[in-house]
Amino acid sequence: MPGITHWQHPNFYGYFPCNASFEGAIADLYCASISNPGFNWSVSPSVTELEVLMVDWVGRMLGLDGGGDGE
């Protein structure tokens, strides 16, 4: 049918259905309230130290040497 918008077509990106549940919204609110931004060490030293430990751990798993800490 010409002139008709077929919103069920896979190539139509005009509308995105909202499939969020109430439980999902509450979970997102909870996660956003307890999250800690880890921009740098002065903002959140604990998150930065955990990130350094995880990067070192993944580097050891991949068999990389320990020189990737930026120093």
Protein backbone atom coordinates (compact mmCIF):
# COMPACT_ATOMS: atom_id res chain seq x y z
CA MET A 1 0.00 0.00 0.00
CA PRO A 2 1.70 3.21 -1.07
CA GLY A 3 1.58 6.12 1.34
CA ILE A 4 1.09 3.92 4.38
CA THR A 5 3.73 3.70 7.11
CA HIS A 6 4.51 0.08 7.86
CA TRP A 7 5.75 0.40 11.42
CA GLN A 8 6.11 -3.38 11.77
CA HIS A 9 8.73 -3.48 8.99
CA PRO A 10 12.24 -4.33 10.26
CA ASN A 11 13.73 -1.28 8.48
CA PHE A 12 11.36 1.20 10.14
CA TYR A 13 13.16 2.98 12.99
CA GLY A 14 10.71 5.79 13.73
CA TYR A 15 9.22 4.42 16.93
CA PHE A 16 10.84 2.33 19.60
CA PRO A 17 8.40 0.43 21.79
CA CYS A 18 8.75 0.89 25.51
CA ASN A 19 8.99 -2.61 26.90
CA ALA A 20 10.27 -1.58 30.31
CA SER A 21 8.59 -3.10 33.32
CA PHE A 22 8.06 -1.47 36.68
CA GLU A 23 10.58 -3.86 38.22
CA GLY A 24 13.16 -2.90 35.58
CA ALA A 25 12.64 0.78 36.30
CA ILE A 26 13.11 0.19 40.04
CA ALA A 27 16.27 -1.84 39.37
CA ASP A 28 17.65 0.93 37.16
CA LEU A 29 16.86 3.51 39.83
CA TYR A 30 18.64 1.39 42.44
CA CYS A 31 21.72 0.86 40.24
CA ALA A 32 21.92 4.55 39.40
CA SER A 33 21.68 5.53 43.04
CA ILE A 34 24.51 3.27 44.27
CA SER A 35 26.85 3.61 41.31
CA ASN A 36 30.09 5.44 41.87
CA PRO A 37 31.69 7.39 39.03
CA GLY A 38 35.26 6.25 38.56
CA PHE A 39 36.69 9.16 36.60
CA ASN A 40 40.03 9.33 38.38
CA TRP A 41 41.70 8.50 41.67
CA SER A 42 40.80 11.79 43.37
CA VAL A 43 37.07 11.29 42.71
CA SER A 44 36.84 7.67 43.83
CA PRO A 45 40.06 5.96 44.88
CA SER A 46 38.42 2.61 45.68
CA VAL A 47 36.85 2.27 42.23
CA THR A 48 40.12 3.26 40.56
CA GLU A 49 42.10 0.72 42.58
CA LEU A 50 39.59 -2.01 41.70
CA GLU A 51 39.89 -1.05 38.04
CA VAL A 52 43.69 -1.29 38.21
CA LEU A 53 43.46 -4.72 39.84
CA MET A 54 41.00 -5.97 37.22
CA VAL A 55 43.09 -4.65 34.31
CA ASP A 56 46.18 -6.36 35.76
CA TRP A 57 44.23 -9.59 36.23
CA VAL A 58 42.92 -9.58 32.66
CA GLY A 59 46.41 -8.72 31.40
CA ARG A 60 47.85 -11.74 33.21
CA MET A 61 45.09 -13.94 31.77
CA LEU A 62 46.01 -12.76 28.27
CA GLY A 63 49.69 -13.33 28.92
CA LEU A 64 50.70 -9.67 28.68
CA ASP A 65 53.65 -8.20 30.56
CA GLY A 66 53.02 -5.88 33.50
CA GLY A 67 54.01 -2.64 31.79
CA GLY A 68 50.56 -1.33 30.89
CA ASP A 69 49.88 0.86 33.90
CA GLY A 70 50.83 4.10 32.16
CA GLU A 71 53.89 4.81 34.28
